[in-house]
DNA sequence: GAATAATGTAAAAACGTTTCTGCAATTATA
DNA sequence: TATAATTGCAGAAACGTTTTTACATTATTC
């Protein structure tokens, strides 16, 4: 078994309380003599003592950890955010743990429970569609929580979200200004509000520019599991039967298979088909032609997220539910 | 504060040992009556009791968790592996925690310590260059460990690695067979063995095909931090001054900026410059022309990794250090 | 009908920390 | 020189579980 504070104490010829005081930097206030402190430290170093956080956290009542649940751990949007948040909270001595829900309600609930069981001090949550109750539960348990990217009408919580409506509106308006008139859009079927907002943005932009909304140009894409072929056949139909001149991809999840499909079908971007993606992506510079997208202020979002959760953990009770809105800007490239 | 087993016990009118037995599925063997068990379960459900894993693990002496440290959390190679491993170990009731070291020795050491302090039951480690001592330490502490991707000569440990030499050899041979003769290669400067192996593969392939090794075609790329410009200027020099006809990118870290640079410099792939990447990537199908690469058997590697670590945790002491070699196959596309 | 076995549960120790209280020895104060 | 304050530490309780042991009560066996 691993070394304990008790082993150190007996090697050093002192009590465990002395060791504890030294190790937690309280040697001064506990009036431990320099020599004793030094001896304890030397022994710990030599024996490579590693404190047991389970015991420590159990006793202290907090863990100095934050759990982050994202829908898709391979989505660069979330990974970049996670990196930023990780650095921010580390500055205050917190460690960030990241887990993915695979956009699955049950798994989302499970990883949240797991974090709660490990008594993380706070949670950052990019929730799944059916997590409303879970969020309500976390609220009731007064577990510090920040919702990221996704939110629920009727649930009040700290939130860091994007201006989904406006970004979509701007994107579609941009396409229209570029002369596109038959604009298809792809998103996955979901009841989540942030996606509804984007869809509304799409519709409003059309309406405001006098273009009739055509439901046939917005085929529903089921979430996950080889929707790639579905997307491909939809694109083919839309081009061949419905004469579209552009596509607005509302998510990474549809954009990446979509771009692949367009390439496989041999459609020319941007001459035959204009493309606009909601999320930016490192690779969009690499692809030829490069892909125009909305660019999200990840730095800003991550920092806001970190600040909100840390404030909540530290019990700044006065901070009433806050919703931070992040706005995007269009990264113009060659695809439309 | 959160509910405890004590609260449940008093609500149910029984002792905490009874509650514990029921909750840990030992109602039968502890001869708890059906009614009592049912009552306890009902109360837990109604009150939404969440067991405190800190206490539980402290007492039990294990956490049912595995820590995984990767060099770069945004590298799709590692994320995909992590996903596979996560699913595999979950089958046996283990939870995987993932952390990134950013290829930094100190951070790597820190996250390992953090995992050790939290008493994970095992560690999967894609080590950084200077982690040899850390690995030796983990060995000495008898902490179940599997090295992934990177290994250290002279350190014996369970390992899941690729056939770096052979993959590189095959890649370069492929380029040669396609008529390329002036083959540059890019990797980052490191003393890590897996990278040396790839380099040796490159050199052997040249030698075996009667091509003289030209050091000028293998410029050193410093690890991290805006090496993008360096890569770009190297590529330009190599093309303009050294007349290269192809590049073998040995890592994602050089391949992605490299491809971007080639695109920016306006060199034509594959006519002017052939490209071969060591790691496969989802986007390599999307880019035009699509990029030829070695394809790694991630499924196989992940499963091997999970099996090794689980065996070690369960104390199959008979399993002597094992090195699992995964071999790649060439995914032929259009870039060379 | 007495001894034995089975049933259902409670009590207590333990896991490795942190933290509060106590206390002897030394030094300072009056 | 007696009292008070300070110094340097030890002891013990507590955190929320799990697990072992103990112990009444009831049922079974001879």
XYZ file of C-alpha atoms (C1' of nucleotides) in Angstrom:
732
model
C 0.000 0.000 0.000
C 0.935 3.562 -0.523
C 2.681 5.650 2.068
C 0.533 7.580 4.501
C 1.018 10.585 6.637
C 1.378 8.170 9.510
C 4.458 6.595 7.973
C 5.973 10.008 7.507
C 5.173 10.925 11.088
C 6.864 7.881 12.503
C 9.944 8.354 10.324
C 10.136 11.963 11.409
C 9.423 11.213 15.018
C 6.486 13.527 15.264
C 2.700 13.372 15.196
C 0.517 13.160 12.148
C -0.962 16.549 12.893
C 2.481 18.033 12.593
C 3.017 16.373 9.245
C -0.369 17.524 8.052
C 0.319 21.083 9.067
C 3.639 21.108 7.269
C 2.260 19.578 4.100
C -0.674 21.895 3.845
C 1.490 24.947 4.264
C 0.260 25.699 7.734
C 3.553 25.196 9.474
C 3.690 28.862 10.423
C 0.252 29.193 11.890
C 0.563 25.838 13.654
C 3.869 27.021 15.086
C 5.954 24.146 13.820
C 9.655 24.811 14.205
C 11.728 25.289 11.098
C 13.745 22.175 11.783
C 10.753 19.924 12.244
C 9.139 21.293 9.122
C 12.311 20.800 7.149
C 12.730 17.275 8.385
C 9.179 16.368 7.425
C 9.573 17.875 3.992
C 12.824 16.092 3.382
C 11.346 12.764 4.315
C 8.297 13.280 2.113
C 10.498 14.126 -0.801
C 12.858 11.261 -0.259
C 10.130 8.691 0.147
C 8.058 10.236 -2.613
C 5.012 10.597 -0.476
C 1.799 11.258 -2.394
C -1.104 12.633 -0.355
C -4.349 10.750 -0.580
C -6.833 13.157 -2.076
C -9.720 10.905 -1.270
C -9.043 11.244 2.408
C -8.111 14.864 2.160
C -11.166 15.855 0.172
C -13.458 13.778 2.297
C -12.310 15.592 5.345
C -12.173 19.039 3.809
C -15.494 18.801 2.060
C -14.270 19.928 -1.317
C -12.084 18.535 -4.053
C -10.751 21.515 -5.985
C -12.047 19.933 -9.141
C -14.524 20.939 -11.802
C -16.307 18.523 -14.075
C -17.041 19.415 -17.676
C -19.477 17.408 -19.746
C -19.504 17.969 -23.485
C -21.687 16.332 -26.068
C -18.830 15.262 -28.265
C -15.277 15.023 -27.101
C -13.898 14.924 -30.626
C -15.573 18.157 -31.602
C -12.865 20.766 -31.878
C -15.266 23.460 -30.708
C -15.531 21.821 -27.304
C -11.923 20.737 -27.061
C -10.694 24.237 -27.652
C -13.110 25.583 -25.083
C -12.027 22.907 -22.634
C -8.394 23.862 -23.061
C -9.102 27.488 -22.371
C -11.255 26.707 -19.360
C -8.671 24.299 -18.046
C -6.008 26.983 -18.063
C -8.271 29.534 -16.479
C -9.397 27.411 -13.559
C -5.896 26.036 -13.045
C -4.812 29.565 -12.172
C -7.030 29.298 -9.121
C -5.888 25.825 -8.213
C -8.735 23.903 -9.755
C -8.425 20.881 -11.948
C -10.781 20.322 -14.826
C -12.072 16.878 -15.707
C -13.657 16.392 -19.088
C -16.122 13.738 -20.134
C -18.208 13.202 -23.237
C -21.886 12.310 -23.385
C -21.970 11.330 -27.060
C -25.136 13.414 -27.249
C -26.894 10.645 -25.381
C -29.224 11.544 -22.522
C -28.535 8.484 -20.501
C -24.787 8.730 -20.807
C -24.986 12.411 -20.010
C -26.893 11.651 -16.864
C -24.402 8.967 -15.954
C -21.318 11.104 -16.274
C -22.988 13.888 -14.356
C -23.801 11.442 -11.578
C -20.289 10.193 -11.668
C -18.939 13.706 -11.256
C -21.416 14.398 -8.481
C -20.461 11.187 -6.730
C -16.845 12.229 -6.875
C -17.952 15.491 -5.377
C -16.554 17.856 -7.952
C -16.955 21.386 -6.715
C -18.728 22.520 -9.846
C -20.043 21.416 -13.199
C -19.839 22.864 -16.685
C -22.410 21.279 -18.873
C -23.065 21.213 -22.592
C -26.306 19.406 -22.029
C -28.060 16.874 -24.188
C -31.571 17.244 -25.470
C -33.325 15.490 -22.610
C -31.259 16.805 -19.744
C -33.672 19.440 -18.578
C -34.668 17.481 -15.510
C -31.083 16.721 -14.700
C -30.277 20.396 -14.775
C -33.230 21.146 -12.548
C -31.969 18.509 -10.151
C -28.492 19.999 -10.054
C -30.030 23.348 -9.347
C -32.093 21.932 -6.523
C -29.010 20.321 -5.029
C -27.320 23.702 -5.237
C -24.424 22.246 -7.137
C -22.509 25.050 -8.815
C -23.352 24.828 -12.478
C -22.724 26.632 -15.726
C -24.552 25.674 -18.871
C -22.429 25.922 -21.969
C -23.674 26.277 -25.517
C -27.012 24.661 -24.787
C -29.730 26.017 -22.545
C -33.321 25.325 -21.624
C -36.150 27.826 -21.675
C -37.745 27.871 -18.280
C -34.628 26.735 -16.486
C -32.663 29.486 -14.897
C -28.961 28.893 -14.583
C -25.684 30.532 -15.316
C -25.127 30.211 -19.020
C -22.511 30.888 -21.641
C -24.154 30.700 -25.009
C -23.785 32.042 -28.496
C -26.051 34.387 -30.330
C -27.357 31.485 -32.321
C -30.183 33.390 -33.916
C -28.062 36.313 -34.982
C -25.162 34.229 -36.261
C -27.459 32.160 -38.409
C -29.275 35.247 -39.566
C -26.031 36.909 -40.540
C -24.726 33.830 -42.290
C -27.818 33.428 -44.423
C -27.963 37.140 -45.134
C -24.374 36.911 -46.302
C -25.277 34.109 -48.697
C -28.165 36.147 -50.016
C -25.994 39.194 -50.488
C -23.649 37.009 -52.481
C -26.515 36.310 -54.828
C -27.716 32.983 -53.488
C -31.451 32.440 -53.535
C -32.089 28.731 -53.121
C -30.435 28.175 -49.778
C -30.701 24.771 -48.181
C -29.803 24.243 -44.553
C -28.747 21.182 -42.619
C -29.044 20.526 -38.961
C -29.844 17.481 -36.927
C -33.323 16.912 -35.630
C -33.489 18.103 -32.077
C -35.737 20.046 -29.812
C -32.804 21.893 -28.321
C -33.314 25.576 -28.109
C -29.963 26.687 -29.479
C -30.720 24.786 -32.676
C -34.205 26.192 -32.899
C -32.676 29.626 -32.567
C -30.366 29.002 -35.483
C -33.245 27.771 -37.534
C -35.237 30.859 -36.738
C -32.271 32.947 -37.795
C -32.261 31.144 -41.102
C -35.959 31.725 -41.660
C -35.904 35.353 -40.626
C -33.026 36.124 -42.936
C -34.929 34.617 -45.819
C -38.098 36.490 -44.928
C -36.333 39.804 -44.490
C -34.894 39.452 -47.959
C -38.146 38.449 -49.560
C -37.272 34.820 -50.099
C -40.010 32.317 -49.446
C -39.171 29.614 -46.920
C -39.250 26.254 -48.646
C -39.504 23.382 -46.214
C -38.144 20.958 -48.772
C -34.767 22.674 -48.570
C -34.384 21.859 -44.895
C -34.430 18.085 -44.651
C -34.293 16.582 -41.163
C -31.088 14.722 -40.348
C -31.260 12.159 -37.588
C -28.658 12.570 -34.922
C -25.648 10.281 -35.179
C -24.976 6.836 -36.556
C -24.205 6.845 -40.202
C -26.268 9.787 -41.119
C -23.532 10.389 -43.671
C -25.327 8.533 -46.427
C -28.560 10.281 -45.611
C -26.864 13.625 -45.905
C -25.304 12.658 -49.193
C -28.552 11.546 -50.748
C -30.314 14.653 -49.492
C -27.685 16.851 -51.064
C -27.990 15.041 -54.352
C -31.770 15.377 -54.325
C -31.610 19.024 -53.368
C -29.223 19.831 -56.175
C -30.871 17.741 -58.835
C -34.522 18.185 -57.994
C -34.727 21.382 -56.046
C -32.160 23.441 -57.736
C -30.398 24.732 -54.640
C -27.467 27.075 -55.097
C -26.030 26.942 -51.579
C -26.055 25.186 -48.239
C -25.852 26.610 -44.761
C -24.525 23.909 -42.423
C -25.679 24.624 -38.907
C -23.373 22.216 -37.084
C -20.061 20.446 -37.371
C -21.965 17.216 -37.245
C -23.632 17.903 -40.568
C -20.935 20.069 -42.108
C -18.142 17.530 -42.182
C -20.082 14.690 -43.780
C -21.754 17.286 -45.956
C -18.500 18.576 -47.358
C -17.336 15.055 -47.978
C -20.574 14.264 -49.787
C -20.299 17.343 -51.976
C -16.784 16.322 -52.867
C -17.840 12.777 -53.659
C -20.789 13.939 -55.724
C -18.421 16.130 -57.664
C -20.283 19.393 -57.170
C -18.155 22.484 -57.598
C -17.783 24.888 -54.709
C -18.534 27.772 -54.945
C -19.593 27.968 -58.585
C -22.255 25.288 -58.417
C -22.873 25.259 -54.706
C -22.074 27.886 -52.111
C -21.213 26.641 -48.642
C -21.370 28.380 -45.280
C -20.660 26.607 -41.987
C -21.845 27.753 -38.613
C -18.722 26.652 -36.753
C -15.215 27.511 -37.741
C -12.649 24.758 -38.074
C -8.888 24.650 -38.469
C -9.228 22.644 -41.618
C -11.403 25.159 -43.363
C -8.245 26.954 -44.425
C -6.827 23.788 -45.865
C -9.708 22.646 -47.941
C -9.878 23.928 -51.462
C -11.762 26.079 -51.792
C -11.457 27.252 -48.221
C -14.725 27.321 -46.335
C -16.465 30.464 -45.127
C -17.823 30.203 -41.614
C -18.903 32.021 -38.520
C -16.020 32.369 -36.129
C -16.816 31.928 -32.444
C -14.981 33.876 -29.746
C -13.788 30.782 -27.931
C -11.343 32.618 -25.716
C -14.046 34.918 -24.480
C -16.510 32.104 -23.957
C -14.044 29.929 -22.087
C -12.990 32.719 -19.791
C -16.565 33.663 -19.052
C -17.340 30.065 -18.272
C -14.414 29.750 -15.895
C -15.247 32.974 -14.158
C -18.879 32.063 -13.666
C -18.216 28.646 -12.244
C -15.449 29.854 -9.944
C -17.639 32.619 -8.613
C -20.402 30.198 -7.946
C -18.094 27.770 -6.193
C -16.737 30.510 -4.027
C -20.292 31.300 -3.100
C -20.666 34.780 -4.432
C -24.337 34.327 -3.737
C -25.129 37.779 -4.971
C -24.398 36.773 -8.540
C -27.870 36.189 -9.851
C -28.275 33.864 -12.791
C -26.245 35.284 -15.585
C -26.442 34.602 -19.264
C -23.338 35.488 -21.201
C -23.914 35.973 -24.912
C -21.021 35.497 -27.261
C -21.282 36.892 -30.735
C -19.582 35.506 -33.801
C -18.059 37.187 -36.769
C -17.967 35.945 -40.300
C -14.682 34.494 -41.442
C -14.855 35.130 -45.165
C -13.180 32.536 -47.321
C -13.799 31.150 -50.752
C -16.762 28.821 -50.494
C -19.516 31.328 -51.189
C -24.485 19.431 2.675
C -25.278 16.416 0.637
C -27.286 13.513 1.951
C -25.379 10.715 3.611
C -26.040 7.117 4.286
C -26.790 8.179 7.831
C -29.690 10.331 6.718
C -31.090 7.452 4.744
C -30.688 5.142 7.711
C -32.578 7.401 10.040
C -35.380 7.952 7.521
C -35.627 4.214 7.012
C -35.352 3.434 10.681
C -32.417 1.121 10.308
C -28.665 1.168 10.742
C -26.156 2.527 8.291
C -24.718 -0.918 7.765
C -28.069 -2.047 6.480
C -28.233 0.853 4.065
C -24.713 0.180 2.904
C -25.435 -3.471 2.292
C -28.532 -2.675 0.281
C -26.828 -0.013 -1.805
C -23.840 -2.118 -2.642
C -25.965 -5.009 -3.779
C -25.128 -7.149 -0.794
C -28.626 -7.295 0.603
C -28.825 -11.029 -0.052
C -25.579 -12.052 1.524
C -26.147 -9.717 4.447
C -29.612 -11.234 4.865
C -31.538 -8.002 4.690
C -35.263 -8.648 4.376
C -36.950 -7.768 1.112
C -39.082 -5.128 2.805
C -36.195 -3.363 4.475
C -34.208 -3.418 1.258
C -37.138 -2.075 -0.692
C -37.766 0.663 1.811
C -34.145 1.760 1.719
C -34.099 1.775 -2.058
C -37.290 3.761 -2.254
C -35.997 6.376 0.110
C -32.710 6.707 -1.745
C -34.539 7.150 -4.983
C -36.994 9.638 -3.604
C -34.381 11.733 -1.887
C -31.962 11.367 -4.774
C -29.172 10.095 -2.628
C -25.749 10.171 -4.265
C -23.083 8.026 -2.644
C -19.866 9.751 -1.718
C -17.182 8.083 -3.774
C -14.456 9.759 -1.797
C -15.547 7.949 1.330
C -16.348 4.770 -0.473
C -13.073 4.602 -2.339
C -11.077 5.582 0.688
C -12.510 2.693 2.590
C -12.413 0.194 -0.234
C -8.926 1.026 -1.328
C -9.722 1.406 -4.994
C -11.610 3.852 -7.162
C -12.644 1.949 -10.260
C -11.027 4.631 -12.336
C -8.235 4.726 -14.866
C -6.267 7.813 -15.772
C -5.116 8.444 -19.303
C -2.510 11.055 -20.101
C -2.043 12.044 -23.713
C 0.368 14.532 -25.161
C -2.244 16.461 -27.043
C -5.909 16.304 -26.277
C -6.892 17.833 -29.586
C -5.028 15.250 -31.610
C -7.635 13.025 -33.222
C -5.325 10.041 -32.963
C -5.476 10.153 -29.183
C -9.112 11.138 -28.931
C -10.182 8.204 -31.015
C -8.049 5.888 -28.957
C -9.450 7.369 -25.779
C -12.985 6.762 -26.957
C -12.289 3.138 -27.713
C -10.503 2.587 -24.426
C -13.267 4.328 -22.559
C -15.852 1.945 -23.958
C -13.719 -1.091 -23.293
C -12.984 -0.356 -19.669
C -16.550 0.769 -19.041
C -17.636 -2.776 -19.781
C -15.788 -3.807 -16.663
C -17.113 -0.973 -14.567
C -14.149 1.341 -14.872
C -14.274 4.982 -15.670
C -11.623 6.614 -17.796
C -10.326 10.081 -17.052
C -8.382 11.853 -19.749
C -5.873 14.635 -19.348
C -3.466 16.355 -21.706
C 0.181 17.133 -21.083
C 0.636 19.519 -24.013
C 3.871 17.613 -24.663
C 5.332 19.337 -21.642
C 7.353 17.294 -19.158
C 6.368 19.296 -16.166
C 2.693 19.287 -16.953
C 2.875 15.597 -17.692
C 4.398 14.962 -14.316
C 1.759 17.120 -12.694
C -1.218 15.373 -14.189
C 0.300 11.999 -13.368
C 0.733 13.092 -9.778
C -2.779 14.363 -9.755
C -4.067 11.017 -10.950
C -1.915 9.203 -8.431
C -3.142 11.452 -5.645
C -6.696 10.646 -6.625
C -5.686 7.018 -6.445
C -6.730 5.944 -9.906
C -6.393 2.199 -10.162
C -4.244 2.374 -13.267
C -2.590 4.724 -15.720
C -2.367 4.811 -19.486
C 0.399 7.093 -20.548
C 1.461 8.634 -23.820
C 4.581 9.980 -22.213
C 6.504 13.130 -22.949
C 10.139 13.216 -23.865
C 11.543 13.622 -20.374
C 9.194 11.307 -18.526
C 11.517 8.378 -18.259
C 12.111 8.903 -14.565
C 8.449 9.363 -13.919
C 7.730 6.054 -15.568
C 10.426 4.396 -13.520
C 8.858 5.875 -10.423
C 5.420 4.560 -11.316
C 6.960 1.166 -11.855
C 8.660 1.273 -8.499
C 5.381 2.212 -6.844
C 3.812 -0.753 -8.579
C 1.117 1.423 -10.051
C -0.538 -0.432 -12.923
C 0.705 1.239 -16.062
C 0.483 0.907 -19.803
C 2.630 3.012 -22.072
C 0.871 4.100 -25.217
C 2.518 5.180 -28.451
C 5.722 6.271 -26.767
C 8.203 4.053 -24.976
C 11.650 4.236 -23.444
C 14.533 1.912 -24.190
C 15.737 0.451 -20.931
C 12.401 0.848 -19.198
C 10.346 -2.280 -19.080
C 6.615 -1.771 -18.983
C 3.473 -2.896 -20.682
C 3.321 -1.097 -23.967
C 1.035 -0.591 -26.920
C 3.036 0.908 -29.714
C 3.097 1.103 -33.467
C 5.598 -0.374 -35.832
C 7.048 3.049 -36.321
C 10.082 1.880 -38.236
C 8.159 -0.321 -40.623
C 5.361 2.173 -41.252
C 7.838 4.877 -42.116
C 9.854 2.465 -44.228
C 6.752 1.422 -46.150
C 5.593 4.973 -46.624
C 8.885 6.122 -48.062
C 9.198 2.999 -50.196
C 5.758 3.779 -51.550
C 6.843 7.268 -52.503
C 9.901 5.861 -54.213
C 7.858 3.317 -56.107
C 5.699 6.182 -57.305
C 8.800 7.686 -58.830
C 9.777 10.178 -56.151
C 13.483 10.596 -55.559
C 14.002 13.814 -53.619
C 11.982 13.013 -50.532
C 11.981 15.487 -47.675
C 10.682 14.534 -44.277
C 9.347 16.579 -41.390
C 9.219 15.695 -37.755
C 9.705 17.654 -34.608
C 13.001 17.557 -32.806
C 12.803 15.055 -30.039
C 14.827 12.309 -28.508
C 11.801 10.087 -28.207
C 12.369 6.616 -29.455
C 9.216 6.238 -31.517
C 10.270 9.228 -33.561
C 13.795 7.953 -33.965
C 12.316 4.712 -35.222
C 10.328 6.527 -37.870
C 13.398 8.405 -38.919
C 15.362 5.209 -39.219
C 12.569 3.794 -41.355
C 12.894 6.768 -43.641
C 16.633 6.380 -43.961
C 16.547 2.624 -44.500
C 13.968 2.927 -47.228
C 16.142 5.430 -49.039
C 19.218 3.279 -48.627
C 17.491 0.103 -49.752
C 16.447 1.863 -52.923
C 19.823 3.321 -53.635
C 18.952 6.900 -52.761
C 21.529 8.862 -50.837
C 20.361 10.350 -47.563
C 20.550 14.120 -47.768
C 20.478 15.757 -44.364
C 19.359 19.036 -45.875
C 16.030 17.473 -46.744
C 15.227 16.741 -43.119
C 15.154 20.094 -41.362
C 14.590 20.079 -37.609
C 11.273 21.525 -36.465
C 11.083 22.759 -32.897
C 8.204 21.355 -30.932
C 5.203 23.649 -30.599
C 4.627 27.358 -30.491
C 4.264 28.841 -33.883
C 6.471 26.461 -35.707
C 4.025 27.007 -38.553
C 6.060 29.762 -40.113
C 9.227 27.767 -39.734
C 7.652 24.857 -41.538
C 6.452 27.106 -44.291
C 9.825 28.668 -44.911
C 11.514 25.281 -44.835
C 9.117 23.970 -47.449
C 9.746 26.936 -49.661
C 13.504 26.525 -49.374
C 13.337 22.811 -49.994
C 11.292 23.257 -53.120
C 13.169 26.210 -54.533
C 16.725 25.375 -53.536
C 16.791 21.658 -53.041
C 14.458 20.525 -55.690
C 12.399 18.128 -53.577
C 9.598 16.237 -55.243
C 7.767 14.982 -52.162
C 7.382 15.256 -48.406
C 6.825 12.561 -45.843
C 5.197 14.113 -42.784
C 5.960 12.018 -39.741
C 3.411 13.542 -37.367
C 0.101 15.363 -37.282
C 1.919 18.206 -35.657
C 3.953 18.888 -38.762
C 1.490 17.581 -41.332
C -1.333 20.010 -40.682
C 0.724 23.196 -40.780
C 2.675 21.658 -43.633
C -0.376 21.123 -45.770
C -1.549 24.620 -45.037
C 1.843 25.996 -46.014
C 1.887 24.070 -49.274
C -1.532 25.431 -50.056
C -0.468 28.979 -49.243
C 2.718 28.678 -51.266
C 0.637 27.509 -54.174
C 2.511 24.280 -54.833
C 0.502 21.680 -56.695
C -0.130 18.317 -55.074
C 0.710 15.756 -56.360
C 2.164 17.036 -59.634
C 4.739 19.330 -58.117
C 4.947 17.850 -54.667
C 3.918 14.434 -53.449
C 2.656 14.197 -49.891
C 2.468 11.251 -47.526
C 1.347 11.555 -43.896
C 2.181 9.129 -41.155
C -1.153 9.468 -39.370
C -4.505 9.150 -40.992
C -7.078 11.878 -40.482
C -10.783 12.221 -41.205
C -10.125 15.322 -43.207
C -7.718 13.672 -45.570
C -10.709 12.535 -47.602
C -12.040 16.048 -47.787
C -8.964 17.848 -48.898
C -8.385 18.093 -52.602
C -6.398 16.208 -53.580
C -7.090 13.707 -50.829
C -4.047 12.802 -48.776
C -2.376 9.402 -48.761
C -1.425 8.178 -45.317
C -0.641 5.253 -43.117
C -3.775 4.050 -41.413
C -3.401 2.947 -37.796
C -5.478 0.134 -36.336
C -6.935 2.248 -33.561
C -9.573 -0.262 -32.573
C -6.957 -2.926 -32.059
C -4.635 -0.614 -30.178
C -7.355 0.668 -27.886
C -8.589 -2.773 -27.053
C -5.085 -4.031 -26.358
C -4.498 -1.076 -24.111
C -7.678 -1.673 -22.154
C -6.965 -5.345 -21.782
C -3.428 -4.795 -20.560
C -4.338 -2.233 -17.963
C -7.317 -4.196 -16.682
C -5.222 -7.324 -16.338
C -2.609 -5.436 -14.452
C -5.154 -3.872 -12.145
C -6.674 -7.217 -11.430
C -3.246 -8.397 -10.508
C -2.587 -11.050 -13.065
C 0.964 -10.953 -11.846
C 1.980 -13.677 -14.236
C 1.623 -11.323 -17.167
C 5.185 -10.308 -17.745
C 5.825 -6.999 -19.427
C 4.167 -7.137 -22.761
C 4.752 -5.035 -25.814
C 1.904 -4.999 -28.291
C 2.915 -3.953 -31.802
C 0.271 -2.505 -34.047
C 0.962 -2.400 -37.747
C -0.424 0.144 -40.155
C -1.569 -0.175 -43.712
C -1.311 2.402 -46.422
C -4.479 4.279 -47.242
C -3.875 5.190 -50.838
C -5.354 8.462 -51.941
C -4.406 11.102 -54.446
C -1.525 13.059 -52.935
C 1.346 10.976 -54.272
C -38.030 -29.194 25.250
C -33.108 -28.306 24.995
C -29.522 -27.604 21.732
C -28.444 -25.927 17.245
C -29.031 -23.358 13.122
C -30.779 -19.673 10.545
C -32.419 -14.928 10.154
C -32.207 -9.977 10.339
C -29.919 -6.423 11.976
C -26.807 -3.197 14.832
C -22.334 -1.763 16.519
C -17.788 -0.634 15.859
C -13.472 -0.373 13.603
C -11.136 1.160 9.758
C -9.621 3.948 5.466
C -6.078 8.703 5.510
C -6.683 13.016 6.067
C -7.781 17.936 8.574
C -8.696 20.614 12.394
C -9.800 21.749 16.987
C -8.453 21.447 21.655
C -5.184 20.613 25.143
C -0.939 20.832 27.478
C 3.822 20.859 28.970
C 7.847 23.613 28.618
C 9.813 27.899 27.919
C 9.891 32.919 27.893
C 7.989 37.355 29.113
C 5.626 40.388 32.330
C 4.441 42.514 36.715
C 9.169 35.146 41.996
C 4.681 34.153 40.894
C 1.649 34.650 36.971
C 0.743 35.198 32.215
C 1.780 34.596 27.542
C 4.049 32.117 23.981
C 6.030 28.190 21.738
C 5.892 23.603 19.826
C 3.711 20.004 19.466
C 0.364 15.695 20.491
C -4.264 13.765 20.834
C -8.658 12.991 19.331
C -12.693 13.748 16.718
C -14.580 14.006 12.373
C -15.503 13.299 7.168
C -18.897 9.068 4.810
C -18.285 4.912 3.612
C -17.380 -0.660 3.967
C -16.803 -4.691 6.436
C -16.325 -7.707 10.237
C -18.194 -9.208 14.354
C -21.707 -9.720 17.562
C -26.201 -10.605 19.055
C -30.925 -11.027 19.786
C -34.891 -13.537 17.934
C -37.102 -17.194 15.552
C -37.047 -21.725 13.333
C -35.321 -26.439 13.092
C -33.620 -30.747 14.732
C -33.287 -34.712 17.836
